[in-house]
Short mmCIF file of C-alpha atoms and ligand atoms in Angstrom, two decimals:
data_model
loop_
_atom_site.label_atom_id
_atom_site.label_comp_id
_atom_site.label_asym_id
_atom_site.label_seq_id
_atom_site.Cartn_x
_atom_site.Cartn_y
_atom_site.Cartn_z
CA UNK A 17 25.40 -13.61 -2.40
CA UNK A 18 24.79 -16.35 0.07
CA UNK A 19 22.04 -18.78 -0.80
CA UNK A 20 18.80 -17.93 0.94
CA UNK A 21 16.70 -20.51 2.73
CA UNK A 22 13.47 -19.26 1.00
CA UNK A 23 12.70 -18.24 -2.57
CA UNK A 24 10.04 -15.84 -1.43
CA UNK A 25 10.30 -12.24 -2.67
CA UNK A 26 11.37 -9.41 -0.53
CA UNK A 27 8.36 -7.22 0.27
CA UNK A 28 8.06 -3.66 1.63
CA UNK A 29 4.69 -2.62 3.12
CA UNK A 30 4.66 1.22 3.31
CA UNK A 31 1.70 2.98 4.79
CA UNK A 32 0.46 6.40 5.83
CA UNK A 33 -2.27 6.68 8.48
CA UNK A 34 -3.45 9.68 10.50
CA UNK A 35 -6.10 8.24 12.67
CA UNK A 36 -5.03 4.54 12.88
CA UNK A 37 -7.40 2.82 10.39
CA UNK A 38 -4.85 2.38 7.67
CA UNK A 39 -2.20 1.47 10.24
CA UNK A 40 -4.47 -1.39 11.51
CA UNK A 41 -5.01 -2.59 8.05
CA UNK A 42 -1.26 -2.54 7.33
CA UNK A 43 -0.59 -4.50 10.45
CA UNK A 44 -3.29 -7.06 9.55
CA UNK A 45 -1.58 -7.44 6.14
CA UNK A 46 1.84 -7.73 7.63
CA UNK A 47 0.60 -10.51 9.89
CA UNK A 48 -0.44 -12.37 6.75
CA UNK A 49 3.00 -11.76 5.17
CA UNK A 50 5.29 -12.45 8.01
CA UNK A 51 8.42 -11.98 5.91
CA UNK A 52 7.47 -8.56 4.74
CA UNK A 53 8.97 -5.36 6.10
CA UNK A 54 6.51 -2.87 7.54
CA UNK A 55 7.20 0.87 7.41
CA UNK A 56 5.45 4.18 8.04
CA UNK A 57 5.72 6.18 4.88
CA UNK A 58 7.95 8.78 6.49
CA UNK A 59 10.41 6.03 7.73
CA UNK A 60 10.83 4.41 4.37
CA UNK A 61 13.82 5.51 2.27
CA UNK A 62 13.05 5.16 -1.40
CA UNK A 63 16.67 4.72 -2.07
CA UNK A 64 16.32 1.21 -0.72
CA UNK A 65 13.65 0.27 -3.16
CA UNK A 66 16.09 -1.69 -5.46
CA UNK A 67 16.47 -4.10 -2.54
CA UNK A 68 12.85 -5.19 -2.86
CA UNK A 69 10.91 -7.35 -5.29
CA UNK A 70 7.52 -5.95 -4.20
CA UNK A 71 6.17 -2.73 -2.79
CA UNK A 72 2.74 -2.57 -1.15
CA UNK A 73 1.43 1.06 -0.51
CA UNK A 74 -1.23 1.89 1.98
CA UNK A 75 -2.90 5.24 2.31
CA UNK A 76 -6.09 6.91 3.57
CA UNK A 77 -7.97 9.45 1.44
CA UNK A 78 -8.28 13.19 2.22
CA UNK A 79 -10.00 16.30 0.75
CA UNK A 80 -12.26 15.24 -2.16
CA UNK A 81 -10.85 11.83 -3.09
CA UNK A 82 -7.27 13.16 -2.77
CA UNK A 83 -3.96 11.90 -1.42
CA UNK A 84 -2.93 13.35 1.91
CA UNK A 85 0.23 15.44 1.66
CA UNK A 86 2.61 12.79 2.82
CA UNK A 87 1.20 10.25 0.45
CA UNK A 88 1.32 12.83 -2.36
CA UNK A 89 5.02 13.43 -1.72
CA UNK A 90 5.72 9.79 -1.73
CA UNK A 91 3.75 9.26 -4.95
CA UNK A 92 5.73 12.04 -6.70
CA UNK A 93 9.02 10.51 -5.73
CA UNK A 94 8.00 7.05 -6.54
CA UNK A 95 6.70 7.85 -10.06
CA UNK A 96 10.16 9.21 -11.03
CA UNK A 97 11.90 5.89 -10.19
CA UNK A 98 12.60 2.85 -12.44
CA UNK A 99 9.97 0.50 -11.13
CA UNK A 100 9.04 -1.43 -14.23
CA UNK A 101 10.26 -4.71 -12.59
CA UNK A 102 8.56 -4.14 -9.26
CA UNK A 103 5.45 -6.05 -8.15
CA UNK A 104 3.07 -3.65 -6.55
CA UNK A 105 -0.17 -3.47 -4.66
CA UNK A 106 -2.28 -0.69 -3.07
CA UNK A 107 -4.59 -0.74 -0.20
CA UNK A 108 -6.45 1.95 1.62
CA UNK A 109 -9.18 2.94 4.00
CA UNK A 110 -11.83 5.63 3.37
CA UNK A 111 -15.53 6.29 3.97
CA UNK A 112 -18.20 5.41 1.46
CA UNK A 113 -20.21 8.52 2.40
CA UNK A 114 -17.67 10.60 0.49
CA UNK A 115 -18.15 11.07 -3.20
CA UNK A 116 -14.86 9.38 -4.13
CA UNK A 117 -14.46 6.44 -1.90
CA UNK A 118 -10.70 5.68 -1.34
CA UNK A 119 -9.84 8.09 -4.14
CA UNK A 120 -6.21 7.93 -3.00
CA UNK A 121 -6.06 4.26 -3.77
CA UNK A 122 -7.24 4.94 -7.29
CA UNK A 123 -4.49 7.63 -7.85
CA UNK A 124 -1.80 5.20 -6.86
CA UNK A 125 -3.48 2.38 -8.85
CA UNK A 126 -3.46 4.41 -12.05
CA UNK A 127 0.23 5.43 -11.66
CA UNK A 128 1.41 1.98 -10.56
CA UNK A 129 -0.52 0.21 -13.30
CA UNK A 130 1.26 2.31 -15.84
CA UNK A 131 4.74 2.17 -14.31
CA UNK A 132 5.11 -1.10 -12.43
CA UNK A 133 3.66 -4.75 -12.17
CA UNK A 134 0.52 -3.77 -10.34
CA UNK A 135 -1.03 -6.99 -8.91
CA UNK A 136 -3.91 -5.88 -6.79
CA UNK A 137 -5.71 -3.13 -4.92
CA UNK A 138 -7.98 -3.15 -1.85
CA UNK A 139 -10.31 -0.61 -0.36
CA UNK A 140 -11.67 -0.99 3.20
CA UNK A 141 -14.44 1.05 4.95
CA UNK A 142 -12.79 2.80 7.94
CA UNK A 143 -11.53 0.23 10.51
CA UNK A 144 -10.50 -3.18 9.24
CA UNK A 145 -12.95 -5.90 10.46
CA UNK A 146 -12.77 -9.65 10.74
CA UNK A 147 -15.29 -9.85 7.86
CA UNK A 148 -12.62 -8.20 5.52
CA UNK A 149 -10.13 -11.07 6.25
CA UNK A 150 -10.94 -13.04 3.09
CA UNK A 151 -10.31 -10.10 0.87
CA UNK A 152 -7.03 -9.26 2.72
CA UNK A 153 -5.98 -12.96 2.40
CA UNK A 154 -6.60 -12.90 -1.25
CA UNK A 155 -4.56 -9.65 -1.53
CA UNK A 156 -1.58 -11.18 0.48
CA UNK A 157 -1.63 -14.46 -1.48
CA UNK A 158 -0.71 -12.66 -4.71
CA UNK A 159 2.65 -11.69 -3.02
CA UNK A 160 3.46 -15.09 -1.67
CA UNK A 161 4.84 -16.75 -4.72
C1 LIG B 29 -11.31 15.96 5.91
C2 LIG B 29 -11.52 14.61 5.47
C3 LIG B 29 -11.71 14.24 4.22
C4 LIG B 29 -11.90 12.88 3.77
N1 LIG B 29 -12.09 12.63 2.43
C5 LIG B 29 -12.37 11.36 2.04
C6 LIG B 29 -12.59 11.02 0.72
O1 LIG B 29 -12.62 11.91 -0.19
N2 LIG B 29 -12.82 9.78 0.35
C7 LIG B 29 -12.83 8.70 1.27
O2 LIG B 29 -13.07 7.57 0.97
N3 LIG B 29 -12.61 8.97 2.62
C8 LIG B 29 -12.30 10.33 3.01
N4 LIG B 29 -12.10 10.59 4.38
C9 LIG B 29 -12.13 9.48 5.34
C10 LIG B 29 -10.83 8.87 5.79
O3 LIG B 29 -10.13 8.50 4.60
C11 LIG B 29 -11.00 7.61 6.51
O4 LIG B 29 -11.62 7.96 7.80
C12 LIG B 29 -9.76 6.80 6.79
O5 LIG B 29 -10.09 5.50 7.28
C13 LIG B 29 -8.79 7.47 7.68
O6 LIG B 29 -7.77 6.65 7.82
P1 LIG B 29 -6.61 6.77 9.02
O7 LIG B 29 -7.36 6.39 10.26
O8 LIG B 29 -5.60 5.79 8.61
O9 LIG B 29 -6.08 8.11 9.00
C14 LIG B 29 -11.92 11.87 4.83
C15 LIG B 29 -11.72 12.19 6.10
C16 LIG B 29 -11.54 13.53 6.47
C17 LIG B 29 -11.35 13.86 7.92
#
């Protein structure tokens, strides 16, 4: 392997968004992690996961605190893979007027805590705001070493 100029880890940010809230959050996170690779969930090939040191998953929540279908399919595939070495994080958007705010984040959190090196989770109310920046910066900083 050729020597790389940077020691930073290779990061994939993989998100699923229907209305754009989670997409905006994923893009704000990618702006803080300029070396990360940003993918829509249906564009990311999980067979390439061994190329990455870190995987950051983003999803909105559907139903009653549930994963939307695409996120559920991704979850089921991911939990079968050997990801014990992988650094992971989960972010999501939801609405606090539902009983289980960002329940989909909790589902990924529980699985990734058990199976991988989960570093952090983040839940954002609907559209990402400037006032959320400090929390997002803290999230991003954990993947910068
Ligand atoms: C039918 C329906 C069910 C939802 N259920 C939940 C829920 O259980 N918990 C929650 O936090 N948000 C829930 N939401 C809110 C969405 O997760 C929220 O609007 C999110 O920001 C949408 O993300 P997106 O714009 O990336 O698609 C629901 C929205 C809809 C339309």
